[in-house]
Coordinates of C-alpha atoms in Angstrom, one line a residue:
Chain A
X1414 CA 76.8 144.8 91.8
X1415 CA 74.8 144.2 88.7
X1416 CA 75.3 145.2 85.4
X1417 CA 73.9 144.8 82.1
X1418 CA 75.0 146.5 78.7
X1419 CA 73.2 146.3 75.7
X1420 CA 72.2 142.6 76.4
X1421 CA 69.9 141.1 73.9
X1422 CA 68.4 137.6 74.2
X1423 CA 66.9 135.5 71.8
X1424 CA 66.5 131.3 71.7
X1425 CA 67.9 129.7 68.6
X1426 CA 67.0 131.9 65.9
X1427 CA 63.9 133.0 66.9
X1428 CA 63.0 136.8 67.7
X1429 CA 64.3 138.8 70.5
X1430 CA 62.7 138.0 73.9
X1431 CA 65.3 140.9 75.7
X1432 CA 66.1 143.8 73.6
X1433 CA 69.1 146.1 74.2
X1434 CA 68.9 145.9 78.3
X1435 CA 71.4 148.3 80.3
X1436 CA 70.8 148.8 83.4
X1437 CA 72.9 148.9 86.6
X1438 CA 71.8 147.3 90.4
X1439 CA 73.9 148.6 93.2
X1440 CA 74.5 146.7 96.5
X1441 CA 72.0 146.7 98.6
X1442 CA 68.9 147.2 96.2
X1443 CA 65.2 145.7 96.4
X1444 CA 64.4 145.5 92.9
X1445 CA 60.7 144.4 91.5
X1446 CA 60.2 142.8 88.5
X1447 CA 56.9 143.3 86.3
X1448 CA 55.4 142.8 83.1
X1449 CA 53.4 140.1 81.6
X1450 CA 53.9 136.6 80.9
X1451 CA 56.4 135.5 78.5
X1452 CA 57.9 139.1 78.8
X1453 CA 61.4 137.8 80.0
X1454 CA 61.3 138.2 83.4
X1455 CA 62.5 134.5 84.6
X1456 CA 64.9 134.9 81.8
X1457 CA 66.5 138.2 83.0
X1458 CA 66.6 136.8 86.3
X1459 CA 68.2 133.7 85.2
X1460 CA 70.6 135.4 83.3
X1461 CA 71.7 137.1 86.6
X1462 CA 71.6 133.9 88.2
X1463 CA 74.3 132.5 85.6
X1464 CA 71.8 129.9 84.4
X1465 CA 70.8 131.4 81.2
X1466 CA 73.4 133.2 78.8
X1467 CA 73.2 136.2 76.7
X1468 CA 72.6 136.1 73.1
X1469 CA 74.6 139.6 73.2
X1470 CA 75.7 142.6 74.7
X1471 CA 77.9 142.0 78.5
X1472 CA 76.6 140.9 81.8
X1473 CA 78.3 141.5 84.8
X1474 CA 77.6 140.4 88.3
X1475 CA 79.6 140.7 92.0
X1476 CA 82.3 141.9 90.2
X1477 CA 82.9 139.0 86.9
X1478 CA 81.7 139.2 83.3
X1479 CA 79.3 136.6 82.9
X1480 CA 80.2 136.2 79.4
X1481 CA 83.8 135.7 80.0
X1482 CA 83.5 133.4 82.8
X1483 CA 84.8 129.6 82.4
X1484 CA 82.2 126.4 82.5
X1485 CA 84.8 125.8 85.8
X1486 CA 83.9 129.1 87.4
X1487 CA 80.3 129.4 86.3
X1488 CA 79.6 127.2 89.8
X1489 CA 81.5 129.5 92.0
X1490 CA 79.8 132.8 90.9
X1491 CA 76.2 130.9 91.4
X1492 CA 77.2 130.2 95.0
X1493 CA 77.3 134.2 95.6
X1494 CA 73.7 134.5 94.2
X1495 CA 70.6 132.6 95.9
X1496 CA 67.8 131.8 94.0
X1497 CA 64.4 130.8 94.0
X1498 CA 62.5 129.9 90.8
X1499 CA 59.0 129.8 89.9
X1500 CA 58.9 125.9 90.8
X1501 CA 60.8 125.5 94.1
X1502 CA 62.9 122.7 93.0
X1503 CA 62.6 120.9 96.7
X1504 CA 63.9 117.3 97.1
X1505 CA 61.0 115.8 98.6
X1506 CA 63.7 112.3 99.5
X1507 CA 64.6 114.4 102.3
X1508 CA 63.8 116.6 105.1
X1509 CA 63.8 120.2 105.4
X1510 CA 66.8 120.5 107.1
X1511 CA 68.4 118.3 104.6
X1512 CA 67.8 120.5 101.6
X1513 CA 68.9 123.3 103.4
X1514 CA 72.1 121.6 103.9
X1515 CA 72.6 121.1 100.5
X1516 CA 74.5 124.1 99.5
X1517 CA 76.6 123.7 102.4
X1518 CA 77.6 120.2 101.0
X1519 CA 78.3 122.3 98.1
X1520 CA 80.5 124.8 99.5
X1521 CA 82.3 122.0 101.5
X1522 CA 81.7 123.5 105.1
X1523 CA 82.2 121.7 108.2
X1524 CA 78.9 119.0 109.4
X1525 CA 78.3 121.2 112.6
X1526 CA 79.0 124.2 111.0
X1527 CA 76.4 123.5 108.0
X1528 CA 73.6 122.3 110.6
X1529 CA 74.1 125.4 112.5
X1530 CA 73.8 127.0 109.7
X1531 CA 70.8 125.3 108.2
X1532 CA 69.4 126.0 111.6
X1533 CA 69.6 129.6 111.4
X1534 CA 68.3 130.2 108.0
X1535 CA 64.9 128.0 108.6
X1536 CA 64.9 129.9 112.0
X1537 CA 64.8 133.5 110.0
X1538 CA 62.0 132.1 107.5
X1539 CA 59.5 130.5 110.5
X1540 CA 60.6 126.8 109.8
X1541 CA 62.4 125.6 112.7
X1542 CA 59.8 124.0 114.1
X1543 CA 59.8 121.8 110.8
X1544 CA 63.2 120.8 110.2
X1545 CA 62.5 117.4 110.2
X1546 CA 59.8 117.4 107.8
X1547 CA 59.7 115.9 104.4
X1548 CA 58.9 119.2 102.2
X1549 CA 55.5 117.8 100.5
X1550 CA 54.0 117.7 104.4
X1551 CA 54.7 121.3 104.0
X1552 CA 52.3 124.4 102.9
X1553 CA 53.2 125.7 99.8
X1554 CA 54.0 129.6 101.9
X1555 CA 56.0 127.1 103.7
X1556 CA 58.0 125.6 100.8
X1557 CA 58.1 128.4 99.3
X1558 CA 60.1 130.1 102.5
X1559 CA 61.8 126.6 103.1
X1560 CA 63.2 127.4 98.9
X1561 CA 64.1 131.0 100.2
X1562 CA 66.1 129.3 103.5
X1563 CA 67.9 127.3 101.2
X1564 CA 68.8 130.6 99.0
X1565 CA 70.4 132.0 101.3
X1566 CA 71.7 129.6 103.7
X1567 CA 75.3 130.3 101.7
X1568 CA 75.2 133.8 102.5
X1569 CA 74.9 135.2 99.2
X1570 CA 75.4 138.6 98.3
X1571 CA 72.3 138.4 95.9
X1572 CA 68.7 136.9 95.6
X1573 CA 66.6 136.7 93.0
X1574 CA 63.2 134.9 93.2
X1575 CA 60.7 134.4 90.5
X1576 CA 57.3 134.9 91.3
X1577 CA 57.8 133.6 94.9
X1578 CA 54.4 134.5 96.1
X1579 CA 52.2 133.4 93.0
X1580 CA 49.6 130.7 94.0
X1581 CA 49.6 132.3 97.6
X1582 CA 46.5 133.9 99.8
X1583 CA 47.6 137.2 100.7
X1584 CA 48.9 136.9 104.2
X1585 CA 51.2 134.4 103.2
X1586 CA 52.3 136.7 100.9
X1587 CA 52.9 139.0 102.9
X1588 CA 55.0 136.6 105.6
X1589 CA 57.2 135.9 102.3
X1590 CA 57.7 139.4 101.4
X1591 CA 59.0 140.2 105.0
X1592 CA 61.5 137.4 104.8
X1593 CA 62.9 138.9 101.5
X1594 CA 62.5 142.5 102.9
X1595 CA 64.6 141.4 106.3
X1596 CA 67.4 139.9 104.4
X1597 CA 67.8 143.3 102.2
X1598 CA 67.9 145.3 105.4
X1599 CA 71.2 143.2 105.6
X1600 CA 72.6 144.4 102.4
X1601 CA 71.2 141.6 100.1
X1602 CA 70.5 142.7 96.9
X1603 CA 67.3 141.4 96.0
X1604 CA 66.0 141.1 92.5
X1605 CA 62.0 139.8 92.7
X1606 CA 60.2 139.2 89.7
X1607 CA 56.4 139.2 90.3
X1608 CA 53.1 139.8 88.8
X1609 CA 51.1 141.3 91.9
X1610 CA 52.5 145.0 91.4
X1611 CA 50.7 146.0 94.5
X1612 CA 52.2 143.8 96.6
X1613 CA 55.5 144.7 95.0
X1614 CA 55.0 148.3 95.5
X1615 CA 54.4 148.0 99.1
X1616 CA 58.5 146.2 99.5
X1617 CA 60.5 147.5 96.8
X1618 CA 62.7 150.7 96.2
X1619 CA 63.3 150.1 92.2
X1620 CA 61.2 148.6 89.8
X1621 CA 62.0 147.0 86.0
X1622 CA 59.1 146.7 83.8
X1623 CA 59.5 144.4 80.9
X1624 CA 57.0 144.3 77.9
X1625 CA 57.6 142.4 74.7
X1626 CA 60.4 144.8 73.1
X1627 CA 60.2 147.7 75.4
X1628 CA 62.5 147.4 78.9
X1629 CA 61.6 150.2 81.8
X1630 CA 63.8 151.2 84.4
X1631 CA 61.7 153.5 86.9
X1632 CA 64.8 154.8 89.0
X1633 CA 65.9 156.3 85.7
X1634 CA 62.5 157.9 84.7
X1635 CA 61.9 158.7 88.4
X1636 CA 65.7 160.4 88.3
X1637 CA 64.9 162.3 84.5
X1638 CA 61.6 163.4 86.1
X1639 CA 63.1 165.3 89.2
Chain B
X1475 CA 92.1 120.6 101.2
X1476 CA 90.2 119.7 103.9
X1477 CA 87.2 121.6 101.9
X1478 CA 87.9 118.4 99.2
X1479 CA 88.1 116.3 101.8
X1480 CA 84.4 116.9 103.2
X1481 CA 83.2 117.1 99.7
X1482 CA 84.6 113.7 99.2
X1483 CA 82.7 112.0 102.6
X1484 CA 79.6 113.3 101.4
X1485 CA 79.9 111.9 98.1
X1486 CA 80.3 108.5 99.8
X1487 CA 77.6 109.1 101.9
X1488 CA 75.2 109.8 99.0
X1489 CA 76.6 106.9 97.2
X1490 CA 76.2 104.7 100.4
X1491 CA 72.3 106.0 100.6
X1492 CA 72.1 105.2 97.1
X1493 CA 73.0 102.2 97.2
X1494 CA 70.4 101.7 100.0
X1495 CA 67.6 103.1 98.7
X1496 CA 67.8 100.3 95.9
X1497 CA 69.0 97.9 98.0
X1498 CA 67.4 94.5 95.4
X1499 CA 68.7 96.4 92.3
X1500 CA 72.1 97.2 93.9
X1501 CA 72.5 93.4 95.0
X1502 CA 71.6 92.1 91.7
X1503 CA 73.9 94.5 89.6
X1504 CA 77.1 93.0 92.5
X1505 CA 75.9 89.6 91.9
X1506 CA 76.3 90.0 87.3
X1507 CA 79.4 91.9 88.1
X1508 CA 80.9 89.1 90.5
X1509 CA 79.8 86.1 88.5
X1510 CA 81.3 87.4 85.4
X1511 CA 84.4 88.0 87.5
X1512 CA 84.5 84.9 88.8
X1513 CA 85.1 83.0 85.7
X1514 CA 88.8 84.4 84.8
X1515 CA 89.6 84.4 88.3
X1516 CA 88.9 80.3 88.3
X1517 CA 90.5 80.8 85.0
X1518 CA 93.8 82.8 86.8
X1519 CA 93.4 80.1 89.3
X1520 CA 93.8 77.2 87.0
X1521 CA 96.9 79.1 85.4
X1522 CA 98.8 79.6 88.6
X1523 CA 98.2 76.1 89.7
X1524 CA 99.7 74.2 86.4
X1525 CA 102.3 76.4 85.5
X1526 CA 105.1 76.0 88.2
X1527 CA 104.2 72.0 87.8
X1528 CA 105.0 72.6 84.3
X1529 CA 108.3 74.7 85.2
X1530 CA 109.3 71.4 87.3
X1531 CA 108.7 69.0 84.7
X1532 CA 110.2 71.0 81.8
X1533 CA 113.6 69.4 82.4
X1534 CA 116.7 69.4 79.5
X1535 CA 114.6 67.9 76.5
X1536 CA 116.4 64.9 76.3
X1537 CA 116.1 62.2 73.1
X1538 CA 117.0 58.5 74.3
X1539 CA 118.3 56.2 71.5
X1540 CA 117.3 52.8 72.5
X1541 CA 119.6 49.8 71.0
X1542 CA 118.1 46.3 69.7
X1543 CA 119.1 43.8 72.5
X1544 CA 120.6 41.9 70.0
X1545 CA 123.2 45.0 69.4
X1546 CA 126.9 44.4 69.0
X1547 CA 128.6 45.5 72.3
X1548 CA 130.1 48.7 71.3
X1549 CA 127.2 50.0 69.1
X1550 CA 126.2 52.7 71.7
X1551 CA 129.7 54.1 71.7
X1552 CA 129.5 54.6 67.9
X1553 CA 126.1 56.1 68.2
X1554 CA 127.4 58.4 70.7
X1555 CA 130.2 59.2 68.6
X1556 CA 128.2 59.7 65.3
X1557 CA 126.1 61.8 67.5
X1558 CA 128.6 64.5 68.7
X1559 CA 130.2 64.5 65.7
X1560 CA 127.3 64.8 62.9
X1561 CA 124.8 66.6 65.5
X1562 CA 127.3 69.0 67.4
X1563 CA 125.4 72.3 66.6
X1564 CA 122.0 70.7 68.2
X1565 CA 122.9 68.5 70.6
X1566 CA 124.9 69.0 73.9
X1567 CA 125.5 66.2 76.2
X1568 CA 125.7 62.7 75.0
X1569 CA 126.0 59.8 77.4
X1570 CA 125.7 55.9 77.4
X1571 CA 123.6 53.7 79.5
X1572 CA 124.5 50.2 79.4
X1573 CA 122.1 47.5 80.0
X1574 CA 124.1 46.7 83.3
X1575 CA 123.9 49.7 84.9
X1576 CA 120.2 50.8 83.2
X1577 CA 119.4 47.2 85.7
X1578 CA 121.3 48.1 88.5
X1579 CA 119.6 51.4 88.8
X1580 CA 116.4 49.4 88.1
X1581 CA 117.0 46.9 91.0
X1582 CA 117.8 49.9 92.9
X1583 CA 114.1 50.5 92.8
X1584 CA 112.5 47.7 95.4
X1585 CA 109.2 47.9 93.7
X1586 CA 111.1 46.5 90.5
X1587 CA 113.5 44.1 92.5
X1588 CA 111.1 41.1 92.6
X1589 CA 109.7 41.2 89.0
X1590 CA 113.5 41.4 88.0
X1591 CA 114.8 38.5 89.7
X1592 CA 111.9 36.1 88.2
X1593 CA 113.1 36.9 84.5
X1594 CA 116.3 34.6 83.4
X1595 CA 118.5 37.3 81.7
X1596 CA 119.0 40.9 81.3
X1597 CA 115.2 42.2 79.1
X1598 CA 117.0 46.0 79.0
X1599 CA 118.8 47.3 76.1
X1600 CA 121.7 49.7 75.9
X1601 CA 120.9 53.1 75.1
X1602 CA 122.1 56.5 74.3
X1603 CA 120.3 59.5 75.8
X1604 CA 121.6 62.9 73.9
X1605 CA 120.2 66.3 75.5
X1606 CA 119.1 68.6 72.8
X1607 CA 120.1 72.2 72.8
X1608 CA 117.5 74.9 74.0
X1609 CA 115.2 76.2 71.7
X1610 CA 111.7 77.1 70.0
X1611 CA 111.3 75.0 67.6
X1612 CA 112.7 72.0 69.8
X1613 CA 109.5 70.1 69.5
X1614 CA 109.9 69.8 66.0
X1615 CA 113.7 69.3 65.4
X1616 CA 113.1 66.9 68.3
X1617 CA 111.0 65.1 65.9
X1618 CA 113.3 65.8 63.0
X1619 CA 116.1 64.1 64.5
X1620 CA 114.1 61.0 66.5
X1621 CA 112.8 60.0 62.5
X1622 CA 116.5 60.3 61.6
X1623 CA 118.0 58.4 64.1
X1624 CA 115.2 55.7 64.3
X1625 CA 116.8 54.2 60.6
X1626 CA 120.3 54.1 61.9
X1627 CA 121.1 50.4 62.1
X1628 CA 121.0 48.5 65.1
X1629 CA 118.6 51.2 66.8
X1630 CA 115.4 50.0 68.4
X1631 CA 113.8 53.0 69.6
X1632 CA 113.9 57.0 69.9
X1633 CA 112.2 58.3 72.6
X1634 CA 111.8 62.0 73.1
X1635 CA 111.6 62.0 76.7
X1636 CA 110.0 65.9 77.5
X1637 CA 107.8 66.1 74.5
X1638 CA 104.6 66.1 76.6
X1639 CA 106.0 69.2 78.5
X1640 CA 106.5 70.5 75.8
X1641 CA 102.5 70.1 74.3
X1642 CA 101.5 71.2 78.2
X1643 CA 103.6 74.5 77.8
X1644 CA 102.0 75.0 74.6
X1645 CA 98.8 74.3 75.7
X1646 CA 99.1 77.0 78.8
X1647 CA 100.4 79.1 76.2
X1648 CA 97.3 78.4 74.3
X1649 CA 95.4 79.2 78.0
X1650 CA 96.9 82.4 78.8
X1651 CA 95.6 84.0 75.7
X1652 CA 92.1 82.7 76.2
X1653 CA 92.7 83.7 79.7
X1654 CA 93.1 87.2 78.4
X1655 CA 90.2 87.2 76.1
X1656 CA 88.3 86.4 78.2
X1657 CA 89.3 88.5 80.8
X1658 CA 88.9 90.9 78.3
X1659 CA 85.0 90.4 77.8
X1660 CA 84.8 90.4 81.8
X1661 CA 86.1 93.5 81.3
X1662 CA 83.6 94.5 78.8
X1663 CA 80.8 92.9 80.6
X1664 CA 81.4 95.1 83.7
X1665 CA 82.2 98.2 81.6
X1666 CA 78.6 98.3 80.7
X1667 CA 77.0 96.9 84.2
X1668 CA 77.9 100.0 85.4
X1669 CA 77.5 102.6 82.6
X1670 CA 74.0 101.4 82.9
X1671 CA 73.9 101.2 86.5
X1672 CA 75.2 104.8 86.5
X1673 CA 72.9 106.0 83.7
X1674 CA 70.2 104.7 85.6
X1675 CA 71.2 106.4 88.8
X1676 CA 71.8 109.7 87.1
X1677 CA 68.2 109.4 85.5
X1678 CA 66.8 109.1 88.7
X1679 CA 68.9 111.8 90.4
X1680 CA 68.2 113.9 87.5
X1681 CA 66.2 116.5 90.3
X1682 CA 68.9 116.6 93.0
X1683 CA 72.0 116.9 90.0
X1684 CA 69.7 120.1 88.8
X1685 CA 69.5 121.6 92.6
X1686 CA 73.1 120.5 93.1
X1687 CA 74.2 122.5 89.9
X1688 CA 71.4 125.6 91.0
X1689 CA 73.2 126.2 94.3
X1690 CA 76.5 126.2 92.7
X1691 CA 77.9 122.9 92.4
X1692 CA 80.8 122.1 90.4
X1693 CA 80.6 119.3 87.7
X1694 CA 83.4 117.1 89.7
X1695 CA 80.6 117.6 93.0
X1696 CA 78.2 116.5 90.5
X1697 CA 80.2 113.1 89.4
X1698 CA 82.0 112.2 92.2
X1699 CA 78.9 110.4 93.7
X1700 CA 79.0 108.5 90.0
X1701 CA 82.7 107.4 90.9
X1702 CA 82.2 106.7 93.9
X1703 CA 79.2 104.1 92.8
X1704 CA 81.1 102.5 90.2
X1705 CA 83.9 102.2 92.2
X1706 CA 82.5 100.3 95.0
X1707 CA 80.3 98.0 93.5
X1708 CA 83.0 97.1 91.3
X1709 CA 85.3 96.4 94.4
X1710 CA 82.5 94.3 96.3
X1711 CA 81.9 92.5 93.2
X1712 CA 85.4 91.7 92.5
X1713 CA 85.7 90.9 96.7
X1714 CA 82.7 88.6 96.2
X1715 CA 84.1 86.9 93.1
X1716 CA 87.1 85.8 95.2
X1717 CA 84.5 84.1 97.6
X1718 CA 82.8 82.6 94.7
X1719 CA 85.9 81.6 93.5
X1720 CA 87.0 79.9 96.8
X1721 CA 84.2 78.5 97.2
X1722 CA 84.1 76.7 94.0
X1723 CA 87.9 75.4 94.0
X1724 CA 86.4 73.2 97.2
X1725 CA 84.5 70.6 94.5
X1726 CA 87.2 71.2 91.9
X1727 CA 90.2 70.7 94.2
X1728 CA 88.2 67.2 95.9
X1729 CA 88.1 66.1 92.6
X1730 CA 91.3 66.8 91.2
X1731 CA 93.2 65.5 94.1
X1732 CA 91.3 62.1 93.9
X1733 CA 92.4 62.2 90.1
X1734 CA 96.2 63.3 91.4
X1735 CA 96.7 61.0 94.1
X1736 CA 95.9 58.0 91.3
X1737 CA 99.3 59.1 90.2
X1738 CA 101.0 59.2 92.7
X1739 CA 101.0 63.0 93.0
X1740 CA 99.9 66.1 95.1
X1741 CA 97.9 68.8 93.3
X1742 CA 95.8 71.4 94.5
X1743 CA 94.0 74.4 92.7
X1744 CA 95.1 77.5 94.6
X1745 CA 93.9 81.5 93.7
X1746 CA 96.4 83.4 92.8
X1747 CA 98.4 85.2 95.5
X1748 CA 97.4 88.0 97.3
X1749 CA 99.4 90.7 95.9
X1750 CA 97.8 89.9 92.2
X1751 CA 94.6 89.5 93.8
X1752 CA 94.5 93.1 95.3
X1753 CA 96.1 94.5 92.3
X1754 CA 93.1 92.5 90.1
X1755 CA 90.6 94.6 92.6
X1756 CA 92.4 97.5 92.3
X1757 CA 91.9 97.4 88.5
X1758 CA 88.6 96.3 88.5
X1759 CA 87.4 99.5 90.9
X1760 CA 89.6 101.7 88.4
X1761 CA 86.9 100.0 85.4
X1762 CA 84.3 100.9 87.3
X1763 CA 85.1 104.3 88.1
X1764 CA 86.1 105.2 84.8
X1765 CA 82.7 103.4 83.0
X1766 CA 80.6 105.5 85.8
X1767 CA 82.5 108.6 84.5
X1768 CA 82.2 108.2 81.3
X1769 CA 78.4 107.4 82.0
X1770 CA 77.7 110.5 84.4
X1771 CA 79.4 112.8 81.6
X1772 CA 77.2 111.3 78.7
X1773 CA 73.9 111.4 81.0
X1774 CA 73.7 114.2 82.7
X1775 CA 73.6 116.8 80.4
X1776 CA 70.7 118.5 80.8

C-alpha cells in the first residue's frame, strides 16, 4: 500500500529533516505517528499525501511511484488518499455540507449522488444534525470531525491526519479517535501523526517514531525481538 | 464525458456565486469593459453606415471638358478626337454634349424649366465628358490630365466630376485603420480588466483553490471557474455595449437625419449586422477567457 525506500528529505540546501526512511504500510494498517516537533512528521505524512516531494530515494503509494508520477496525475492519486492537516483548512463561505461536497465536485459525481454521499460521511462523524451550519458555529472536535467527513467522503483507500486531536479535552479525543478507528475496521489505512502517545497507544496496531536523524519502525523491532 | 460535463455546471455555478458575492465590484468591472467596447462599436457603426453610400456614389470617374460659349461649332468634336487619340491608354469612353441637348435635359428638369425660359439665349456650353480608366492613382492622373486639358484652346473648364468620392474613400480608408487601432486598445483595455479582475478573484479564493487542489483537483478544475468568469463578463459587457451603442445612435441618428434631409437625402446610422455582431461577442468572450487564463495560471501558484 505504502512504501518508502531510502527516502531522504531536505528543504533547499539545508540539512536533512528525513534521513534514509524505508519502511512498508500494508492495507489495512492503523499506523501512529510520534516524535517531537519539527521531527518530520507532517512532512512524512505529506509526502504520502503527494503534497510534499522527496529530496531522494522512491515513494510509492496505492500502487504508483510518487516520484514518477506527472503534475497531470499528481490530482488523481490525491483523490485515493484523505487527509486532514494540522489546520483543518474549512471554508467557512459555506456550510458543512457544502465542504463536504467539495470533493465530490472534484471527482465529478452526480448532485444527488454527492449529497447522499455528503450525508453519510457527516452521519458516521456525529454531524448530521449540523449540515447546514457555517463551520466557525462549530466546536473545534466538531470541525475537526467535519475535516475527517470531508477526508473521506471520496472513499479513499488511505487517511492520514496530523495531529487531529491536538487542542482537544480528552473525550473529544477520544470521539475523534473512534471515528478514525471505525473507518480502519473497513480496510482504511490510516496513518495518524500525533503527540499524545497514550492516546495513540490505546488505537493503533504500528507505530513510527521520528527523532531528528534517527527513524523507528516498532513492528520491525517488535518482529526482531520475537 | 458526462463526468466533464458536471465539472463544467459547477464551475458556472461557482462563477455565478462569485459574481454575486461581489455583486458592486462585478457591475463596475461590466460597466469599464462595456464602455470601452462601446466606442469601436459606434466606430463599426459609423463604418457600415458610409461605406455602401460611398459604393453608390463611386460611379466611372468621369473628367468633363467644358467649352467657352463663344467656341467654334465643331470644337468638341476635335477635343473628343484629340482625346481618344493622344489619351487612348487612360481614357475609355468619350462623348459630346451639345449645348442643345445639355438644355433639353435641363428643361427636362421642371424645377429648372421656369428659370430657363426667363433667360434670352442658350447660358450652357458644349462639353466633352471622357471616363477615365480604373485605377489607384486615378485621383492624381485625374488631376494630371484636368491641368493639361484646361490650356487646350477654346476650353473653359475641367471638371473632375467623382473626385470627392474619391477623398470620402480615402478618408474611410483612413477610418478603417483607426477603427482597428482602436479596436485594438479596446482589446487591450479589456485584456487587463480581466487579468485583474481574475487576479483579484484568485487572491481571494486563494483558501478554496488550496482545498480544491488538497482533495485532488486537477489544475483545469482549478481554472475553469477563471474562464468561466472572464468569459461571461466579457460577453455581458460586449451585450451591454450593443445597448449603449443603440442607445446612443438615437441622438446621433436625430441629428444626422436633420443634417441629411437638408440635402435632399435619407441617412441613418445603423449597427452593424447581426452576424458580425455575434461574431464581435464571440471574440470578445474568447479575450476574456484567454486574459482570465493567462491570469489564473500566473496567480495561483502557490
Amino acid at each position: 500500500m505504502i512504501e518508502f525506500k531510502h527516502v531522504f528529505k531536505s528543504y533547499g540546501q539545508g540539512r536533512n529533516i528525513l534521513s534514509d526512511l524505508t519502511f512498508r504500510v500494508k492495507a489495512g494498517e492503523f499506523i501512529f505517528v510520534a516524535g517531537p516537533s519539527g521531527a518530520g512528521k507532517s512532512t512524512l505524512l505529506k509526502m504520502i499525501g503527494g503534497l510534499e516531494p522527496s529530496s531522494r530515494g522512491s515513494i510509492q503509494v496505492n500502487g504508483q511511484r510518487l516520484d514518477a508520477l506527472s503534475a497531470r496525475a499528481r490530482p488523481y492519486l490525491r483523490r485515493a488518499v484523505g487527509v486532514i492537516l494540522q489546520d483543518t483548512h474549512l471554508l467557512y463561505d459555506r456550510s458543512a455540507i457544502d465542504n463536504v461536497l467539495l470533493p465530490l465536485a472534484v471527482a465529478g459525481l452526480a448532485p444527488d449522488l454527492s449529497r447522499a454521499r455528503a450525508r453519510a460521511a457527516l452521519e458516521k462523524v456525529g454531524l448530521s444534525s449540523k449540515e447546514e451550519m457555517n463551520p466557525i458555529e462549530l466546536s473545534g472536535g466538531e470541525q475537526q470531525r467535519l475535516a475527517i467527513a470531508r477526508a473521506i467522503v471520496n472513499r479513499p483507500a488511505i487517511l492520514i491526519a496530523d495531529e487531529p486531536t491536538a487542542n482537544l479535552d480528552r473525550v473529544t479525543a477520544h470521539k475523534i479517535m473512534s471515528v478514525f478507528r471505525d473507518f480502519n475496521r473497513v480496510g482504511v489505512t490510516t496513518l495518524i501523526a500525533s503527540h499524545d502517545e497514550a492516546l495513540m497507544g490505546e488505537y493503533a496496531t504500528r507505530s513510527f517514531r521520528i527523532e531528528p536523524g534517527k527513524f523507528t519502525d516498532h513492528a520491525a523491532i517488535d518482529e526482531a525481538g520475537r | 464525458m458526462k463526468t466533464l460535463l458536471r465539472q463544467h455546471r459547477y464551475a458556472l455555478a461557482v462563477t455565478l456565486r462569485r459574481l454575486a458575492a461581489q455583486p458592486f465590484s462585478s457591475l463596475a468591472n461590466l460597466l469599464v469593459i462595456a464602455l470601452a467596447l462601446s466606442l469601436p462599436l459606434l466606430g463599426a457603426s459609423l463604418l457600415v453606415s458610409v461605406e455602401p453610400v460611398a459604393r453608390q456614389l463611386s460611379v466611372t470617374p468621369e473628367l468633363t471638358v467644358f467649352l467657352k460659349t463663344d467656341a467654334a461649332g465643331n470644337l468638341a468634336e476635335q477635343i473628343a478626337k484629340r482625346i481618344r487619340n493622344e489619351y487612348a491608354d487612360q481614357t475609355g469612353a468619350v462623348r459630346i454634349m451639345t449645348k442643345e441637348r445639355a438644355l433639353t435635359e435641363l428643361r427636362a428638369n421642371p424645377a429648372w424649366d421656369q428659370a430657363l425660359k426667363v433667360l434670352p439665349g442658350n447660358p450652357l456650353p458644349d462639353a466633352v465628358i471622357v471616363t477615365l480608366t480604373a485605377g489607384d492613382d486615378l485621383a492624381l492622373r485625374a488631376d494630371r490630365l484636368a491641368q493639361s486639358w484646361r490650356k487646350w484652346a477654346g476650353v473653359d473648364l475641367v471638371q473632375l466630376d467623382s473626385a470627392w468620392v474619391q477623398r470620402l474613400e480615402a478618408l474611410l480608408r483612413f477610418a478603417r485603420i483607426g477603427l482597428m487601432l482602436l479596436a485594438l486598445s479596446v482589446a487591450l483595455v479589456v485584456l487587463a480588466t480581466v487579468f485583474n479582475t481574475v487576479r483579484m478573484q484568485a487572491l481571494s479564493q486563494r483558501e478554496e483553490i488550496g482545498v480544491a487542489r488538497l482533495v485532488g483537483a486537477t489544475e483545469a478544475f482549478v481554472r475553469r471557474p477563471f474562464l468561466y468568469l472572464g468569459a461571461m463578463t466579457c460577453t455581458l459587457a460586449a451585450l451591454i455595449s450593443i445597448g449603449v451603442a443603440r442607445l446612443a445612435l438615437i441622438p446621433l441618428n436625430s441629428a444626422v437625419s436633420s443634417l441629411a434631409r437638408s440635402y435632399d437625402a435619407d441617412f441613418m446610422l445603423m449597427l452593424p449586422a447581426a452576424p458580425a455582431l455575434l461574431i464581435a461577442v464571440i471574440a470578445v468572450a474568447a479575450l476574456g477567457a484567454l486574459s482570465a487564463r493567462w491570469s489564473v495560471q500566473r496567480n495561483t501558484r502557490f
